[in-house]
PDB file of C-alpha atoms in Angstrom:
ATOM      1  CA  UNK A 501     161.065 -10.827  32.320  1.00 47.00           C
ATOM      2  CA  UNK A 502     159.681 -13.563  35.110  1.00 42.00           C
ATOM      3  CA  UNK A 503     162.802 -11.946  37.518  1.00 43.00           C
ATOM      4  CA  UNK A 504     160.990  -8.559  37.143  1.00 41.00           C
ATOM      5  CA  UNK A 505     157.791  -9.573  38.014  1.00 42.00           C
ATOM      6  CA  UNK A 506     158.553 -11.602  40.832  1.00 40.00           C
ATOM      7  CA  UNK A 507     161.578  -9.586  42.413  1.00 41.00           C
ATOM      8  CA  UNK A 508     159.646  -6.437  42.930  1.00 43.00           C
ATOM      9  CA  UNK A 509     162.720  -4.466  42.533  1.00 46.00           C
ATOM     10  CA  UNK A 510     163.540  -2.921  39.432  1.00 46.00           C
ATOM     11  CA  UNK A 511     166.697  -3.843  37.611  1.00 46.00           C
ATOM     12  CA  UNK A 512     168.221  -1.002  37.504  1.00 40.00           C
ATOM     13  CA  UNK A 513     171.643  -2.481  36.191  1.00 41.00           C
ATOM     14  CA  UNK A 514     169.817  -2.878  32.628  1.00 42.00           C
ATOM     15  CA  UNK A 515     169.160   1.008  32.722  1.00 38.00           C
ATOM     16  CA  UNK A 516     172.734   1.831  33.222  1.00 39.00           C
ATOM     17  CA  UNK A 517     173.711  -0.258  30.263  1.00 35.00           C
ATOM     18  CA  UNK A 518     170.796   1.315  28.345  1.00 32.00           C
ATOM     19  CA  UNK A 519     171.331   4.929  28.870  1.00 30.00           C
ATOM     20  CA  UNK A 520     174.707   4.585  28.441  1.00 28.00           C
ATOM     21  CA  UNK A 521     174.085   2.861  25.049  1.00 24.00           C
ATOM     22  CA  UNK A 522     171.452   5.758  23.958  1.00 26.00           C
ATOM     23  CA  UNK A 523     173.493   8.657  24.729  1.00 25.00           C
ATOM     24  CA  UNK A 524     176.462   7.237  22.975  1.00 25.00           C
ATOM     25  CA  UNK A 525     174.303   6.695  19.857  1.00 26.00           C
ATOM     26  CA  UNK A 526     172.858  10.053  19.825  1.00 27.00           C
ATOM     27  CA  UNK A 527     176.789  11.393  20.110  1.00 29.00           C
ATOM     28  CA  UNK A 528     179.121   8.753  17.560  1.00 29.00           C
ATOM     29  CA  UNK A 529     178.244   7.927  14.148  1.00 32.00           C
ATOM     30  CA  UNK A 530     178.918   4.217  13.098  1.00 34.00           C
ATOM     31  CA  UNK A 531     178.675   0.946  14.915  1.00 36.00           C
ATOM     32  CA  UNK A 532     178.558   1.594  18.468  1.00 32.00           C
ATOM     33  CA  UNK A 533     177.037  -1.943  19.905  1.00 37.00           C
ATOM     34  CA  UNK A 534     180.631  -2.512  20.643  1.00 37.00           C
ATOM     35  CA  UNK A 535     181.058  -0.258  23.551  1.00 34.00           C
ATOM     36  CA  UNK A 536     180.996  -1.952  26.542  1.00 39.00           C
ATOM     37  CA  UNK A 537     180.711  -0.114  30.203  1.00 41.00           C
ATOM     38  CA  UNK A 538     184.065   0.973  30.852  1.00 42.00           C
ATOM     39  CA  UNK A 539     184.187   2.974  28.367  1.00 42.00           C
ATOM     40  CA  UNK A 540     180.479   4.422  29.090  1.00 43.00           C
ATOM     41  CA  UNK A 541     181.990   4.966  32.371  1.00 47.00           C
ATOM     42  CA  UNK A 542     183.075   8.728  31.412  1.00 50.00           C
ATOM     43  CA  UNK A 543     180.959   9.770  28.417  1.00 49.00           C
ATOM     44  CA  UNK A 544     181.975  13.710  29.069  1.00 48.00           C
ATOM     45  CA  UNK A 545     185.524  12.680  28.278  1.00 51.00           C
ATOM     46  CA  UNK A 546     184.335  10.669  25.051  1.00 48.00           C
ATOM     47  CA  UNK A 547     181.304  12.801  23.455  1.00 54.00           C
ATOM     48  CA  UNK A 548     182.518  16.566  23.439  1.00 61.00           C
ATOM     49  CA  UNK A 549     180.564  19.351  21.647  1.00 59.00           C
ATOM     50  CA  UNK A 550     183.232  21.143  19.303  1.00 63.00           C
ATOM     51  CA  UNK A 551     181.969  24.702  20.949  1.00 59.00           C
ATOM     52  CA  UNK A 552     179.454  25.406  23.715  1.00 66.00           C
ATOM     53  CA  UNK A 553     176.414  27.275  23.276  1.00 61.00           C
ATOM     54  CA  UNK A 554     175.092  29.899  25.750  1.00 66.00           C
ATOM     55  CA  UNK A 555     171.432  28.255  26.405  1.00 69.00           C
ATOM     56  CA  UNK A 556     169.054  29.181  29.073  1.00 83.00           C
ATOM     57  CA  UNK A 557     164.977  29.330  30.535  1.00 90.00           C
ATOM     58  CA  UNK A 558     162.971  29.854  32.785  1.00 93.00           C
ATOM     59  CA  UNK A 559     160.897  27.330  34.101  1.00 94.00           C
ATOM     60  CA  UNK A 560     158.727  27.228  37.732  1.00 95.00           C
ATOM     61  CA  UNK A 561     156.951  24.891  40.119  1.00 95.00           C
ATOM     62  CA  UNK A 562     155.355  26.139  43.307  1.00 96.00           C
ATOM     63  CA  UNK A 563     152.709  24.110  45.942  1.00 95.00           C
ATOM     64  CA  UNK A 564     149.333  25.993  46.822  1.00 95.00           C
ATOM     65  CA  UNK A 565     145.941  24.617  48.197  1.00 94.00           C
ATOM     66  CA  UNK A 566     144.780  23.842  45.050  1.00 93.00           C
ATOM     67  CA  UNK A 567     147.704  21.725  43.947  1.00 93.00           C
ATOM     68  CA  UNK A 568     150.943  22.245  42.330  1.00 94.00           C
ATOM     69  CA  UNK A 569     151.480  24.598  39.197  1.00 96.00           C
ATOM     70  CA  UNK A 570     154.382  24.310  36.960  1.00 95.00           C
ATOM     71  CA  UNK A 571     155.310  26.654  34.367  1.00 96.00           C
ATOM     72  CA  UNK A 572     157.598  27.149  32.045  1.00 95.00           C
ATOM     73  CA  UNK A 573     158.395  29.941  28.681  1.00 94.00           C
ATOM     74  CA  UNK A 574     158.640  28.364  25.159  1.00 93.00           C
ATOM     75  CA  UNK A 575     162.018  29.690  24.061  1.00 91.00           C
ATOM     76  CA  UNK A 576     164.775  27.258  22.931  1.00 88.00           C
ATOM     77  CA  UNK A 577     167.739  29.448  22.199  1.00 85.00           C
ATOM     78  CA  UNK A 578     171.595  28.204  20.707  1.00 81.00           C
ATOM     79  CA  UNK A 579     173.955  30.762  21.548  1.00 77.00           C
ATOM     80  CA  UNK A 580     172.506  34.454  19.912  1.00 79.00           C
ATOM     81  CA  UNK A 581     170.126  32.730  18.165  1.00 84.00           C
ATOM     82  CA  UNK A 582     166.262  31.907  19.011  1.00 86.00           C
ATOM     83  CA  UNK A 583     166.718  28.414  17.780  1.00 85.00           C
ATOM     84  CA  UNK A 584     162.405  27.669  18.178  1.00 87.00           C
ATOM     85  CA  UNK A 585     160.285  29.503  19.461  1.00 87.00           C
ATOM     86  CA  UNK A 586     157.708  27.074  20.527  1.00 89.00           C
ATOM     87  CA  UNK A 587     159.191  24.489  22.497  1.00 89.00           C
ATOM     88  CA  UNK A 588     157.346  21.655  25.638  1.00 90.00           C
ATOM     89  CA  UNK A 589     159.371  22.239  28.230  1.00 92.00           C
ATOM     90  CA  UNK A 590     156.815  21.040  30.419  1.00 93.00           C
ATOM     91  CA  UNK A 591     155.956  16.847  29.480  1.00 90.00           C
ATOM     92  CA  UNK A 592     152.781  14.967  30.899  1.00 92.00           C
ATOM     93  CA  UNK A 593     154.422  11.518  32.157  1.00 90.00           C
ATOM     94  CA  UNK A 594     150.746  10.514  32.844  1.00 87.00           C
ATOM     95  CA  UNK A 595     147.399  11.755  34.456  1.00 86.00           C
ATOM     96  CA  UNK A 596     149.468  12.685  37.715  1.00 88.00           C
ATOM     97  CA  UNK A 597     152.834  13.552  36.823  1.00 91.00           C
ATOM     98  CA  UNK A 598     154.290  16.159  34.882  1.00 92.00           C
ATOM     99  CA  UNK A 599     158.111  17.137  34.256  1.00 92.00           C
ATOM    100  CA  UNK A 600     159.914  20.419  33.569  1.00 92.00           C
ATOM    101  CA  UNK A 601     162.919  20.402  32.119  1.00 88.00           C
ATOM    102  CA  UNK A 602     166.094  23.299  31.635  1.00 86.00           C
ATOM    103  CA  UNK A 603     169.367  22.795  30.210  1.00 80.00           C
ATOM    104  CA  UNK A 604     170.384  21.155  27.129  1.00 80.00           C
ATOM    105  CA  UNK A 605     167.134  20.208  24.779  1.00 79.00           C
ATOM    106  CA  UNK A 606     167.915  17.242  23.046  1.00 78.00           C
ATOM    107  CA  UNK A 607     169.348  15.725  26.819  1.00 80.00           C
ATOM    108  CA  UNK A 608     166.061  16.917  28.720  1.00 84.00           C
ATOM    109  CA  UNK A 609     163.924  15.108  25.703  1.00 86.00           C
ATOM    110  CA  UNK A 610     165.968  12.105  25.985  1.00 86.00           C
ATOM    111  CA  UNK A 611     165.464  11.493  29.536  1.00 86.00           C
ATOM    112  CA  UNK A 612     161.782  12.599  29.353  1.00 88.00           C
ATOM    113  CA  UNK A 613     161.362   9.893  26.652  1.00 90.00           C
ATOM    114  CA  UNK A 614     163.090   7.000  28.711  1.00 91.00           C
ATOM    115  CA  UNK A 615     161.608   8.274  31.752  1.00 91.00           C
ATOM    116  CA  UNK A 616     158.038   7.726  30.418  1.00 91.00           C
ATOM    117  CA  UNK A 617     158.588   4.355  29.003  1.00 93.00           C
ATOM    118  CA  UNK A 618     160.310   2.739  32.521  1.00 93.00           C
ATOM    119  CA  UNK A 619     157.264   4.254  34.549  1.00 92.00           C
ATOM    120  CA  UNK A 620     154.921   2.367  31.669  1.00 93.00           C
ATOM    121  CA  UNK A 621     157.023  -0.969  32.013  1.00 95.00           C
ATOM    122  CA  UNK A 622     156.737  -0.668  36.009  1.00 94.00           C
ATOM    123  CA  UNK A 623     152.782   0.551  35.640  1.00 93.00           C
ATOM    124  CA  UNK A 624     152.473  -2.902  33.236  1.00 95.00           C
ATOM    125  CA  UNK A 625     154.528  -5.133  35.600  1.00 96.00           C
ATOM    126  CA  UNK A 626     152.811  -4.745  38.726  1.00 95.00           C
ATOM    127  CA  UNK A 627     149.802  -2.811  37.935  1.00 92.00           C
ATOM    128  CA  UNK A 628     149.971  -0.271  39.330  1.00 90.00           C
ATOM    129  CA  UNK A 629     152.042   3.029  39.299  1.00 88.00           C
ATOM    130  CA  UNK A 630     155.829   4.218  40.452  1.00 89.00           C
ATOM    131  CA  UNK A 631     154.822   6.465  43.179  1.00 88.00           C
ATOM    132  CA  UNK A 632     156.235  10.008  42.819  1.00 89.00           C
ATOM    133  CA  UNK A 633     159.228   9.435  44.943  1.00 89.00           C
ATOM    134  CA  UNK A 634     159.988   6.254  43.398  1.00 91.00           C
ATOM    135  CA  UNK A 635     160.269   8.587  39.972  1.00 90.00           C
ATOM    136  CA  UNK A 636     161.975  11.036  41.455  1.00 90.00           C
ATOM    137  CA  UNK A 637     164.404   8.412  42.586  1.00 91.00           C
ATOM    138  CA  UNK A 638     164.593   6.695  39.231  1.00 90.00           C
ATOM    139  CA  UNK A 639     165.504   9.760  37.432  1.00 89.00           C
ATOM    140  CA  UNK A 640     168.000  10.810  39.824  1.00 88.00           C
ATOM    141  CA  UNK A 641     169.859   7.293  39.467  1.00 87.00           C
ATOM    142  CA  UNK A 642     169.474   7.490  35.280  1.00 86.00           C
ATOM    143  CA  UNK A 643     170.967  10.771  35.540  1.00 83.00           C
ATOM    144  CA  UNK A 644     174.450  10.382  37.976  1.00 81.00           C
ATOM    145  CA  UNK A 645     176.607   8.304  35.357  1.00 79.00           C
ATOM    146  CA  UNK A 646     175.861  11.978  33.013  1.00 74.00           C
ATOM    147  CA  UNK A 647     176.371  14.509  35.682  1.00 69.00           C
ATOM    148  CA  UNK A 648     178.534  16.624  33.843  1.00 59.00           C
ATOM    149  CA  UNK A 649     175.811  17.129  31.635  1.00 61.00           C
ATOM    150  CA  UNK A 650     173.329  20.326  31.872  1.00 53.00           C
ATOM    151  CA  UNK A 651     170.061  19.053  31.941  1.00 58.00           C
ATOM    152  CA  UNK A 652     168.148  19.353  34.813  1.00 64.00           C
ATOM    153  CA  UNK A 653     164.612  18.345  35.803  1.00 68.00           C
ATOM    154  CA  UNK A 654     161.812  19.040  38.473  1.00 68.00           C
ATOM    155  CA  UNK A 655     158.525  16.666  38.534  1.00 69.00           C
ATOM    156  CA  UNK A 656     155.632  18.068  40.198  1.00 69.00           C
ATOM    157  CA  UNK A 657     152.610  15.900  41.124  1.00 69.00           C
ATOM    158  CA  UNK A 658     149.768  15.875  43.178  1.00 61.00           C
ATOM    159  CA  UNK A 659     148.689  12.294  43.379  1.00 59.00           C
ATOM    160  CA  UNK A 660     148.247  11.158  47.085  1.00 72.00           C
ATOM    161  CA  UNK A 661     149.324  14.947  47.996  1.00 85.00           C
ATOM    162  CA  UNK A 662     151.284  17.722  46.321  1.00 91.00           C
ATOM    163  CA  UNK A 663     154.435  16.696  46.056  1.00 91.00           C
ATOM    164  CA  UNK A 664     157.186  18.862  44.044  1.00 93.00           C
ATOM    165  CA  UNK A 665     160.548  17.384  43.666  1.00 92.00           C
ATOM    166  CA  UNK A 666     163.846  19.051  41.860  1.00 92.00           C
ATOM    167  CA  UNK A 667     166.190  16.417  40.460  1.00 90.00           C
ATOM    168  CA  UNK A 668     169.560  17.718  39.336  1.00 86.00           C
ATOM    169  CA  UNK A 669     171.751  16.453  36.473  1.00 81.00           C
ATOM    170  CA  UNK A 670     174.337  15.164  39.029  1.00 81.00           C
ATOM    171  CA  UNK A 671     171.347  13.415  41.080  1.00 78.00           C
ATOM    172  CA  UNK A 672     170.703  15.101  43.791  1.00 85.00           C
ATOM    173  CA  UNK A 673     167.104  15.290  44.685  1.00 89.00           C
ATOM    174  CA  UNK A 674     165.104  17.875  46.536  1.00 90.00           C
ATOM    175  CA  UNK A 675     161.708  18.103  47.687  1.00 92.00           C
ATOM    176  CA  UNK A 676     160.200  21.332  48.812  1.00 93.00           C
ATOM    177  CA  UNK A 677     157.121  23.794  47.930  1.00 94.00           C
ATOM    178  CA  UNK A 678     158.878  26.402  45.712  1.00 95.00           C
ATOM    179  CA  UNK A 679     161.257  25.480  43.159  1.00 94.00           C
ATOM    180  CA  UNK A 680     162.542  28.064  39.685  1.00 94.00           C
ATOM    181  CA  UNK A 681     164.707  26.274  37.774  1.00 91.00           C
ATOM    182  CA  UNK A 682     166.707  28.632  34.840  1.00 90.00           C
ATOM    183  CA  UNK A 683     168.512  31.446  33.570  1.00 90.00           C
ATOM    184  CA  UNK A 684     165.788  33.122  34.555  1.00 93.00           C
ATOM    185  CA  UNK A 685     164.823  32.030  37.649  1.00 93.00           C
ATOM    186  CA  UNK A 686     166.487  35.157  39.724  1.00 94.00           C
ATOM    187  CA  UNK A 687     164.247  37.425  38.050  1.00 96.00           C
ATOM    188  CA  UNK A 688     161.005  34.751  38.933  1.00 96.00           C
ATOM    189  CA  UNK A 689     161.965  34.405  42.446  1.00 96.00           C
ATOM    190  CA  UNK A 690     161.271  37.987  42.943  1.00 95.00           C
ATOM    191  CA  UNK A 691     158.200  37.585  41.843  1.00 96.00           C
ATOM    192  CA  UNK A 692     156.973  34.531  43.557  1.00 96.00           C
ATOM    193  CA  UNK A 693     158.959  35.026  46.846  1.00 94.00           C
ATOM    194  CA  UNK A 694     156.840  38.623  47.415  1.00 92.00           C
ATOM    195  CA  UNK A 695     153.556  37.045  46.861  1.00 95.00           C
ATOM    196  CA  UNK A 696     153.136  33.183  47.283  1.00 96.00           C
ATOM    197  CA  UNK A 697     151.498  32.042  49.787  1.00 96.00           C
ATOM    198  CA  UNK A 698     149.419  29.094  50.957  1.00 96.00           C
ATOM    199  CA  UNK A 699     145.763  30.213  50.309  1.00 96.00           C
ATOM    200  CA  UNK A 700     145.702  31.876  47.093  1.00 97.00           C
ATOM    201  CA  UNK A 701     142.952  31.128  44.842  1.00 97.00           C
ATOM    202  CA  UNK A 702     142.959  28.271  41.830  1.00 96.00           C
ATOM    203  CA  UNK A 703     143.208  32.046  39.392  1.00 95.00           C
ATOM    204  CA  UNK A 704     145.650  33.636  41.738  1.00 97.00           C
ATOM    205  CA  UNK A 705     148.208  30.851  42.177  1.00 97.00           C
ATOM    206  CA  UNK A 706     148.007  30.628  37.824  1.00 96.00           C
ATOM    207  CA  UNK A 707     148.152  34.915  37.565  1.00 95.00           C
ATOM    208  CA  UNK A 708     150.876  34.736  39.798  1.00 97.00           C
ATOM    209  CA  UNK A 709     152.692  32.028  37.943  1.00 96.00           C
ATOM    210  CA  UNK A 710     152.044  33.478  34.695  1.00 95.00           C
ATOM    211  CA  UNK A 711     153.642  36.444  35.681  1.00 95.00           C
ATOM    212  CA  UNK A 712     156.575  35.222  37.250  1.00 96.00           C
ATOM    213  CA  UNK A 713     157.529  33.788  33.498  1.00 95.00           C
ATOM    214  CA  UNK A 714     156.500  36.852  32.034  1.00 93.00           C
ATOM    215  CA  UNK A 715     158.905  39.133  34.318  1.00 94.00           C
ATOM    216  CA  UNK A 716     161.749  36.880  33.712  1.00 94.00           C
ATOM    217  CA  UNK A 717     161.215  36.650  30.280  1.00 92.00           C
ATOM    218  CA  UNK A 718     161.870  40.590  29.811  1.00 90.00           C
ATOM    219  CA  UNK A 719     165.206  40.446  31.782  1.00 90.00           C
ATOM    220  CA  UNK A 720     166.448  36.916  30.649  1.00 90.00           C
ATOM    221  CA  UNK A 721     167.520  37.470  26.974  1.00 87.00           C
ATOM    222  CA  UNK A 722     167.673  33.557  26.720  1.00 88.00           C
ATOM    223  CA  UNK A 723     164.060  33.182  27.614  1.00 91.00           C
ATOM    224  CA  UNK A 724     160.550  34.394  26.266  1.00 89.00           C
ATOM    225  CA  UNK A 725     157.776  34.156  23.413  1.00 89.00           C
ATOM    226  CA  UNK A 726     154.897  32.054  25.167  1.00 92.00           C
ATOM    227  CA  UNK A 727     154.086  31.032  29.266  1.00 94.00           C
ATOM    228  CA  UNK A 728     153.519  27.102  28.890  1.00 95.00           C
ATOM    229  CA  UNK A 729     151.519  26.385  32.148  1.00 95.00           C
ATOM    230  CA  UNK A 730     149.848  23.207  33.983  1.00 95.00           C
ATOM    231  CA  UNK A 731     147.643  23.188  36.846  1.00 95.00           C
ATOM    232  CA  UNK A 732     147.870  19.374  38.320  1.00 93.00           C
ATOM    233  CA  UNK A 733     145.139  18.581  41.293  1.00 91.00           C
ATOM    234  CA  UNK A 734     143.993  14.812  42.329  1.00 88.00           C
ATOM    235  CA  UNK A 735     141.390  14.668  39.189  1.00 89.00           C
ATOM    236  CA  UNK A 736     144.906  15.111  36.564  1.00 90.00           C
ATOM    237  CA  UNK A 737     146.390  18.015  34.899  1.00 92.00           C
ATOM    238  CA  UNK A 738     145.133  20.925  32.860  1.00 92.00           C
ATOM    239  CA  UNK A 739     147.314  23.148  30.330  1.00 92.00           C
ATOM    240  CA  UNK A 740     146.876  26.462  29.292  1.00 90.00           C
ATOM    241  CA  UNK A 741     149.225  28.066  26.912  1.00 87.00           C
ATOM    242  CA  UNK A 742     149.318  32.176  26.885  1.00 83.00           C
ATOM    243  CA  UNK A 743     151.248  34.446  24.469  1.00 76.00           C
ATOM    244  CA  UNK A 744     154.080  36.757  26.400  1.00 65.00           C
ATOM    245  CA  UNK A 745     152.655  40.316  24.289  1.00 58.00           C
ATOM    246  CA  UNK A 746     148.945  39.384  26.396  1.00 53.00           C
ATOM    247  CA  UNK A 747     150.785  40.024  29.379  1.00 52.00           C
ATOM    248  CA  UNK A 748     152.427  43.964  28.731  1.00 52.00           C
ATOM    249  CA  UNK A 749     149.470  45.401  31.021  1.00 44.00           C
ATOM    250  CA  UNK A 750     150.354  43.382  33.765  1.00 43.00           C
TER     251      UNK A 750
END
């Protein structure tokens, strides 16, 4: 532990090992401490799902004057089936950073979990916080030895600035001001492309984010029941949660 504190740098050749390690126990029954990393090299060829499931969401993150708003539907689906109907796919990391997640569940609640304890081990190691880039960055490098996987994540923050990053399972990383992340993300392009804009109004940039969800939600079959949304600004993060049926006069 003295290395970490003194280097500066984190040691990011103990997260390869670990992820490796936790994604191979979440796949294989038995003993798996054996495993060493050549053979965590390739875990798509290893750990195969005996049939794929059609999954899908719709999840949003857009830059405005008064911050960054992410938002997300609440619909976890397994092929035909609406396996939950309530589901986070928006997660607080702290008062500054929040994460939405689309693709697999279990992956994108996985890497949520891991991601939140390394940014608390940095936070207690040199007192201070990973900066939003520096998270972005970490992510990115947890995900590339998984990038056939199909989780995928964007982190939106507005600590020292708006900032809204997409990170993709095979580690690329993107920062813009308008990201949709989904099955149904065609459909809420339409509706934020047509009518975001710079200025709009703490209650306009939420209406309009609300509704992009809500749109997409009654043309993507694989999303829908409730619009999960955060508003993040330089005092933290506010949630509001809004049933889909509120929305039909919209």
């Amino acid at each position: 532990h003295s290395a970490h504190r003194t280097s500066g740098r984190h040691d990011y050749s103990r997260l390869r090992g670990l992820t490796g390690a936790v994604s191979f126990c979440s796949g294989l029954r038995g003993n798996w401490h054996h495993l060493g990393s050549r053979s965590l090299a390739k875990p798509s060829l290893t750990v195969r799902r005996p049939f794929n499931l059609s999954h899908g969401t719709t999840t949003l993150g857009f830059i405005f004057q008064g911050g960054v708003i992410a938002a997300a539907d609440t619909r976890a689906s397994a092929g035909g089936l609406v396996a939950c109907p309530f589901v986070h796919k928006i997660s607080p990391i702290h008062s500054h950073l929040v994460v939405t997640s689309s693709g697999s569940g279990a992956d994108c609640m996985l890497w949520e979990r891991i991601l939140r304890r390394e940014i608390r081990l940095y936070q207690l190691r040199h007192s201070r916080c990973l900066s939003i880039c520096g998270t972005a960055k970490l992510l990115s490098f947890m995900l590339h030895p998984f990038k056939d996987d199909s989780a995928m994540t964007q982190t939106a923050s507005s600590n020292g600035g708006p900032k809204l990053i997409y990170v993709c399972s095979d580690g690329a990383r993107l920062q813009g001001d308008i990201f949709s992340v989904g099955s149904g993300s065609p459909y809420a392009y339409g509706i934020l492309d047509g009518s975001l804009r710079w200025s709009l109004s703490n209650e306009e940039a939420i209406s309009l984010a609300r509704e992009a969800v809500f749109r997409a939600t009654h043309r993507d079959a694989y999303s829908g029941n409730h619009v999960d949304l955060f508003h993040i600004t330089a005092q933290g993060w506010t949630n509001t949660l809004s049933a889909v049926g509120m929305f039909d006069t919209v």
